[in-house]
CSV table of C-alpha atoms in Angstrom, one decimal:
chain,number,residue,atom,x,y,z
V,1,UNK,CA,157.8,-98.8,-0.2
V,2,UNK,CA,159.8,-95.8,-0.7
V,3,UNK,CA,157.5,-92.5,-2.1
V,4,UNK,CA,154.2,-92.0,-3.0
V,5,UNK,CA,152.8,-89.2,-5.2
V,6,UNK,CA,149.1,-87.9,-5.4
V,7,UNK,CA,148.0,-86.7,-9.3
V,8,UNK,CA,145.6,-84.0,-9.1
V,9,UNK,CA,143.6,-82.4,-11.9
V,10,UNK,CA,145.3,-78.8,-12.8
V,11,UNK,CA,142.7,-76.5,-11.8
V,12,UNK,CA,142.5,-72.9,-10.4
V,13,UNK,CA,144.0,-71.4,-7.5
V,14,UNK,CA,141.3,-71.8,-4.6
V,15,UNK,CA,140.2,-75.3,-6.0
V,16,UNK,CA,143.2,-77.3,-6.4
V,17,UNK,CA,145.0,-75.3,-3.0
V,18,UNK,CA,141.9,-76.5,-0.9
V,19,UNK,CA,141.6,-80.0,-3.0
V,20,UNK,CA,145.3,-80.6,-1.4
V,21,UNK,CA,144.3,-79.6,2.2
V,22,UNK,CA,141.6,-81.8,2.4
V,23,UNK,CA,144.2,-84.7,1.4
V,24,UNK,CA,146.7,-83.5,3.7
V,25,UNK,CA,144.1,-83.2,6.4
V,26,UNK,CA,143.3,-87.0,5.6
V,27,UNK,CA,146.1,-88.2,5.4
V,28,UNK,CA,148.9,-85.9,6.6
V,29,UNK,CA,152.2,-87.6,5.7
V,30,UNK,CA,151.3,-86.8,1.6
V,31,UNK,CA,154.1,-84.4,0.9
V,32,UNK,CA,154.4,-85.2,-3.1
V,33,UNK,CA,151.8,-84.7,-6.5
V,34,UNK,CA,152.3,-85.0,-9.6
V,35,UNK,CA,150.0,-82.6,-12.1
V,36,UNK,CA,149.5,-83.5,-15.5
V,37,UNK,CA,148.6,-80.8,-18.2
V,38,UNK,CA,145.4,-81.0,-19.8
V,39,UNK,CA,144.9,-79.2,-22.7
V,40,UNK,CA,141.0,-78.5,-22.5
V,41,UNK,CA,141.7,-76.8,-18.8
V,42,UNK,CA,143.0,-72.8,-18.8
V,43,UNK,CA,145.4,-73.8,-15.9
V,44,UNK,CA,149.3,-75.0,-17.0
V,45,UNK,CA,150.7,-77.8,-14.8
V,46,UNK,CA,153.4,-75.7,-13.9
V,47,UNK,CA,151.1,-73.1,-12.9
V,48,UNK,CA,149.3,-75.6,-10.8
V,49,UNK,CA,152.3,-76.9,-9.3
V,50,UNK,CA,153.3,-73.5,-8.6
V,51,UNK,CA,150.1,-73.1,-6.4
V,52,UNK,CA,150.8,-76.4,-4.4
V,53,UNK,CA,154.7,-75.7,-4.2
V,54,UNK,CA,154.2,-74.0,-0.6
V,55,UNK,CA,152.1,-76.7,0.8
V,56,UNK,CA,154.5,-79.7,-0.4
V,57,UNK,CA,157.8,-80.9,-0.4
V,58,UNK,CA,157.9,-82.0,-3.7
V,59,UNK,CA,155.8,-81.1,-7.1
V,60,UNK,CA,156.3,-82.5,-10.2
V,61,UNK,CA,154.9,-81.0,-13.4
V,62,UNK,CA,154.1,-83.3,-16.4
V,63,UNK,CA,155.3,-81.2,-19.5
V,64,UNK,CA,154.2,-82.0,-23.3
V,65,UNK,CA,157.4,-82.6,-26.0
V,66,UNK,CA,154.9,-81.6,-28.6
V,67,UNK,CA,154.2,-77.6,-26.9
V,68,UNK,CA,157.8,-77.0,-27.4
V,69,UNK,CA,160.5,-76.1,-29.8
V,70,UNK,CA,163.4,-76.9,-28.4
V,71,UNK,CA,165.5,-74.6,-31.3
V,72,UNK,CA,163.7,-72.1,-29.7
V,73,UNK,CA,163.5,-72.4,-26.0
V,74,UNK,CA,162.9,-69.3,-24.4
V,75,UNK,CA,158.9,-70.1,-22.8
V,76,UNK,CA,160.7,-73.6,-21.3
V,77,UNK,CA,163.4,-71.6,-20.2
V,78,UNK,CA,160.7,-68.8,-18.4
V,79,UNK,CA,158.9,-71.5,-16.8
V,80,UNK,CA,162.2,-73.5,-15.1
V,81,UNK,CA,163.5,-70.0,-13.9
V,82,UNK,CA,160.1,-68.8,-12.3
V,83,UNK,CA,158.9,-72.7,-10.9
V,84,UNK,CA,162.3,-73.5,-10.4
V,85,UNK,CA,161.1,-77.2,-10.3
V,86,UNK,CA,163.7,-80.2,-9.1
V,87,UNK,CA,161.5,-82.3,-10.4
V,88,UNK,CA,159.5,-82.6,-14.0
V,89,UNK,CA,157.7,-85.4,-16.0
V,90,UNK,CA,158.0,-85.9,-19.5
V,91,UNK,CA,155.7,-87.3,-21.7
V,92,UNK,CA,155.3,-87.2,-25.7
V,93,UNK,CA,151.2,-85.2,-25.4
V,94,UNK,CA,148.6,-85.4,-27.9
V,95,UNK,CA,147.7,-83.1,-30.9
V,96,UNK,CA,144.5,-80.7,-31.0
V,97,UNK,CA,142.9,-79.5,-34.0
V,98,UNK,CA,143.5,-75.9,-33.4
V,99,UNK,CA,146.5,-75.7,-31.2
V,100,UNK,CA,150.1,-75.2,-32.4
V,101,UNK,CA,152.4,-78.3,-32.3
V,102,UNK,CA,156.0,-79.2,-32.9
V,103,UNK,CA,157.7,-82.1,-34.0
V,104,UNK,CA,159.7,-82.8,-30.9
V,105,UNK,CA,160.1,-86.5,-29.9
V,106,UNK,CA,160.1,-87.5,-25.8
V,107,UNK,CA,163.9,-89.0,-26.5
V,108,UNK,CA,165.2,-85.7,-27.4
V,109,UNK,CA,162.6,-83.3,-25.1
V,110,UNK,CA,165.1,-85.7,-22.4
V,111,UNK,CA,168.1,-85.1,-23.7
V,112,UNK,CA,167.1,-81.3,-23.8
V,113,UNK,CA,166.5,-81.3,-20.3
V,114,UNK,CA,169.6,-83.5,-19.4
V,115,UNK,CA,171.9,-81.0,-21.1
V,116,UNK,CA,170.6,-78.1,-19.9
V,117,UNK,CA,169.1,-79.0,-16.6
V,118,UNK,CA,171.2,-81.5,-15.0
V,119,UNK,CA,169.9,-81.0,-11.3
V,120,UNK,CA,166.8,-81.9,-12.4
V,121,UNK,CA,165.6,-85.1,-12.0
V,122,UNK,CA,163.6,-85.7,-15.2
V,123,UNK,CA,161.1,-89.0,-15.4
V,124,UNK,CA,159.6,-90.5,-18.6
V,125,UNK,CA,156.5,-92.6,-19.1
V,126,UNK,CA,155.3,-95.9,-19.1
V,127,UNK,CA,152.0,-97.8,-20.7
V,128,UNK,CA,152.1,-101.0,-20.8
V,129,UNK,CA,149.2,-101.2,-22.7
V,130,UNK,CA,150.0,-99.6,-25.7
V,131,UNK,CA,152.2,-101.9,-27.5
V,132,UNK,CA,153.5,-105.1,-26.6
V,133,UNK,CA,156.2,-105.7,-24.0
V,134,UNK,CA,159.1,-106.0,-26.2
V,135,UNK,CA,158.2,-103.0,-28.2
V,136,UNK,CA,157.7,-100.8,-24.6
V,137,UNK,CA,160.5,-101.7,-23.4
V,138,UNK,CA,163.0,-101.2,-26.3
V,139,UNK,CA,161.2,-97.6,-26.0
V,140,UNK,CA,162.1,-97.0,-22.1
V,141,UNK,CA,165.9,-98.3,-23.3
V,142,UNK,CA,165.8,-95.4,-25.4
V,143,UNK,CA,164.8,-92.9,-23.0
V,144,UNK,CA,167.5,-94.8,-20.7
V,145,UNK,CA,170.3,-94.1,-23.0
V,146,UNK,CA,169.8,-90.2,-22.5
V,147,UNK,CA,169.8,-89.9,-19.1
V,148,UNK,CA,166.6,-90.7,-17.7
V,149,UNK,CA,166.2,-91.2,-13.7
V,150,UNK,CA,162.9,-92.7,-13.6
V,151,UNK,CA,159.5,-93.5,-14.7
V,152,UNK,CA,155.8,-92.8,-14.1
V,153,UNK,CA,153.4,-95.6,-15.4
V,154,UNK,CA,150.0,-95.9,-16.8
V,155,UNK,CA,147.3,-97.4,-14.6
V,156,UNK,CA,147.4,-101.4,-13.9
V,157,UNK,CA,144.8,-103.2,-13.9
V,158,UNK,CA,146.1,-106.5,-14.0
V,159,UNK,CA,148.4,-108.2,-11.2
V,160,UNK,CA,150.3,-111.0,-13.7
V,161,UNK,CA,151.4,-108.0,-15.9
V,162,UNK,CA,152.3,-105.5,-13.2
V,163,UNK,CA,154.7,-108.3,-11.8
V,164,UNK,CA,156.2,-108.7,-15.1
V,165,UNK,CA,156.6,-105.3,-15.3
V,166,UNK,CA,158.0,-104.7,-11.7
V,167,UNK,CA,160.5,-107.6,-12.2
V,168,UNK,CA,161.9,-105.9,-15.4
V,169,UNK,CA,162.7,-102.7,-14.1
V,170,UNK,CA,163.5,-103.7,-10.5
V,171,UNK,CA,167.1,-101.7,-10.8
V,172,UNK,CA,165.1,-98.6,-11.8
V,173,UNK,CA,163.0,-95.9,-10.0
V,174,UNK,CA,159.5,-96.5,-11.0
V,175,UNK,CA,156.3,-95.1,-9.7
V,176,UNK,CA,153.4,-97.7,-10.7
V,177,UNK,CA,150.3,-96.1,-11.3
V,178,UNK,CA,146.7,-97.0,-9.9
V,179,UNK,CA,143.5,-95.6,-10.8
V,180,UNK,CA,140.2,-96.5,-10.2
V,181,UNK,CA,137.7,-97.5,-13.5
V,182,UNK,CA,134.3,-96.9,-12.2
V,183,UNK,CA,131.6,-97.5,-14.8
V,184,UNK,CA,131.2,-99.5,-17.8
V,185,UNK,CA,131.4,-96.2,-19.9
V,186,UNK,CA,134.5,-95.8,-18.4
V,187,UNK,CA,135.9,-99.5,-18.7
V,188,UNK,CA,134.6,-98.2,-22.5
V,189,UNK,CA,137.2,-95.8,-22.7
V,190,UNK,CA,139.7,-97.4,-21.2
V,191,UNK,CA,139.3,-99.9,-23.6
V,192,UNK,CA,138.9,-98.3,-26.8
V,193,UNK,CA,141.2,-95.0,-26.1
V,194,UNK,CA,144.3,-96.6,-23.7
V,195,UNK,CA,143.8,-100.1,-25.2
V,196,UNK,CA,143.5,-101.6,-21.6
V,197,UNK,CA,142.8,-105.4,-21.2
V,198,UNK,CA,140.8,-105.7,-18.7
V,199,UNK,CA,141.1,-109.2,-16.2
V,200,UNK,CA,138.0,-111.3,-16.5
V,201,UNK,CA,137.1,-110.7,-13.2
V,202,UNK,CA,136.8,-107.2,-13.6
V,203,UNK,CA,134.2,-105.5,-12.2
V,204,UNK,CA,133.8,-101.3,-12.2
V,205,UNK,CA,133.2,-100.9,-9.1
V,206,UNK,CA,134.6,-99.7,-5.8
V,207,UNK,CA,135.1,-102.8,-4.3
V,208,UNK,CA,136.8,-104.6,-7.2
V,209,UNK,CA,139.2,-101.6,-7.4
V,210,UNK,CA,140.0,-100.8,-4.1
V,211,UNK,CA,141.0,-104.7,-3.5
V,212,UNK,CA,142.8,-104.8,-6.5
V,213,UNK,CA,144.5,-101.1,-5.4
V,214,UNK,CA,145.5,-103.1,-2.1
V,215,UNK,CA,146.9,-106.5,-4.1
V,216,UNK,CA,149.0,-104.4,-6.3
V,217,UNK,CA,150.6,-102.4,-2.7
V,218,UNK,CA,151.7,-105.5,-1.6
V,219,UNK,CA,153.5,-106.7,-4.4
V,220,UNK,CA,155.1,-102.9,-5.3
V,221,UNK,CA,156.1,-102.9,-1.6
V,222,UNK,CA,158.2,-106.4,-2.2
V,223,UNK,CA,160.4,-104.7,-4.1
V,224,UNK,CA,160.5,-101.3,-2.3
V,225,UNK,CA,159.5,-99.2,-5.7
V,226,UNK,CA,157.1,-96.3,-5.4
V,227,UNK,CA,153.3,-95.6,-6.5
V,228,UNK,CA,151.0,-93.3,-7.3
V,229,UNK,CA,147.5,-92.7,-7.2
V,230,UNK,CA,145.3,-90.9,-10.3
V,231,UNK,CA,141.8,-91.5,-9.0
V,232,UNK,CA,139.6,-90.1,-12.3
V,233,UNK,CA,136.2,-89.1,-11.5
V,234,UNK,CA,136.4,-90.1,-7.4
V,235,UNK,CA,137.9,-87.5,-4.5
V,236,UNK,CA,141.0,-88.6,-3.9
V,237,UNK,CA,140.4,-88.8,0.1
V,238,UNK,CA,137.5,-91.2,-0.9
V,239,UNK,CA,139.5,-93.7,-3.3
V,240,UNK,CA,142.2,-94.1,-0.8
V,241,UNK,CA,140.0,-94.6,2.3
V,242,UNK,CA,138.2,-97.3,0.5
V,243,UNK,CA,141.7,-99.0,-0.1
V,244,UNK,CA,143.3,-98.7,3.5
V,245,UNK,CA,141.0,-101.3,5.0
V,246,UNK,CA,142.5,-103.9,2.8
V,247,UNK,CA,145.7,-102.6,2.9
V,248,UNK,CA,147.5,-102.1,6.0
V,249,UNK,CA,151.1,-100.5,4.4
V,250,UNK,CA,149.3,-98.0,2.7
V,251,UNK,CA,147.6,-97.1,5.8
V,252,UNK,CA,150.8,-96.6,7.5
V,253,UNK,CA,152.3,-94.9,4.5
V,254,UNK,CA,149.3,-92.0,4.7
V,255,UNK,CA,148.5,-91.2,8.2
């Protein structure tokens, strides 16, 4: 397995800053995160990432097509030239009542970056849940044709489709997402708002997801791709201990 990246919420300062110590006291060879922005919390991604930048090697903002107009670019401009980022994720974002949108698609937020950024290493998204495989995939072409150097995926929860998936895009630089679904309010969600499938031996539990966290190592490790971890309503040091008992590579990938 090549890299592995860490999402963590975006909070403030103090929290998030001693949030990534604990991780790194855990498990001290976790040098990368990825920090999604959530609209409901006052903290940016970038401003997030910003905090963890001294105490990683790498930090990778996810950035929202819809917060910017790319004919008029000067707060995405402000934001590369003070975080200086190497790295970004782009993804399409939702739209608030309330909030001010714009109509820019993920295919040309991209291209922007492409043109104008072309150090950066710019990564798209991947759910495999939201449309069927041929529909997904003729998507990721598009984002292929401008430029794109890799992906970040929705959580798996199901080993037959993450194989498919990993055989598909074997050539290209994905990092496979796994997250831990906890309750059946949350299986809810999943269900109803990410139009997840759930396996018929699911259970939301620990157990169930930490062995099926372990399964999935093992097969993304086959073909040497990369992973990340989003562990939603768990500490991240408590997710992954529960996980390295069953698997021995990501044992040796963390400590």
């Amino acid at each position: 397995m090549t890299k592995i990246s860490i999402e963590l919420v975006p909070h403030a300062a103090e929290e998030i800053t001693c949030e990534l110590k604990g991780i790194q006291e855990a498990f001290p060879k976790v040098n990368t995160v990825n920090i999604p922005d959530i609209v409901r919390l006052p903290t940016r991604s970038w401003e997030a990432c910003g905090f963890c930048a001294p105490m990683l090697e790498r930090d990778i903002p996810h950035l929202r097509a819809c917060d910017f107009d790319l004919s008029k670019a000067q707060l995405l401009h402000d934001i590369m030239a003070e975080y200086k980022f190497d790295e970004v994720l782009l993804v399409g974002g939702d739209f608030f009542e309330g909030r001010e949108h714009f109509d820019t698609s993920t295919v040309d937020f991209i291209k922007f970056f492409k043109t104008n950024y072309p150090d950066v290493k710019v990564y798209g998204a991947i759910d495999p849940y939201r449309a069927d495989f041929e529909t997904e995939m003729k998507y990721l072409k598009e984002k292929m044709a401008v430029g794109i150097d890799g992906f970040f995926t929705q959580p798996f929860f199901d080993l037959e489709l993450l194989a498919k998936w990993i055989e598909a895009l074997k050539d290209q630089v994905v990092y496979w997402g796994l997250s831990p679904v906890l309750s059946a309010k949350s299986q809810a969600y999943w269900e109803k708002r990410n139009l997840v499938n759930f396996p018929k031996d699911f259970v939301p539990e620990l157990e169930w997801n930490a062995q099926f966290a372990a399964d999935a190592i093992e097969l993304i490790d086959k073909y040497n791709s990369c992973l990340y971890f989003m562990p939603i309503r768990i500490p991240v040091v408590d997710y992954l201990n529960a996980i390295i008992p069953k698997s021995k590579i990501l044992g040796s990938l963390l400590r």
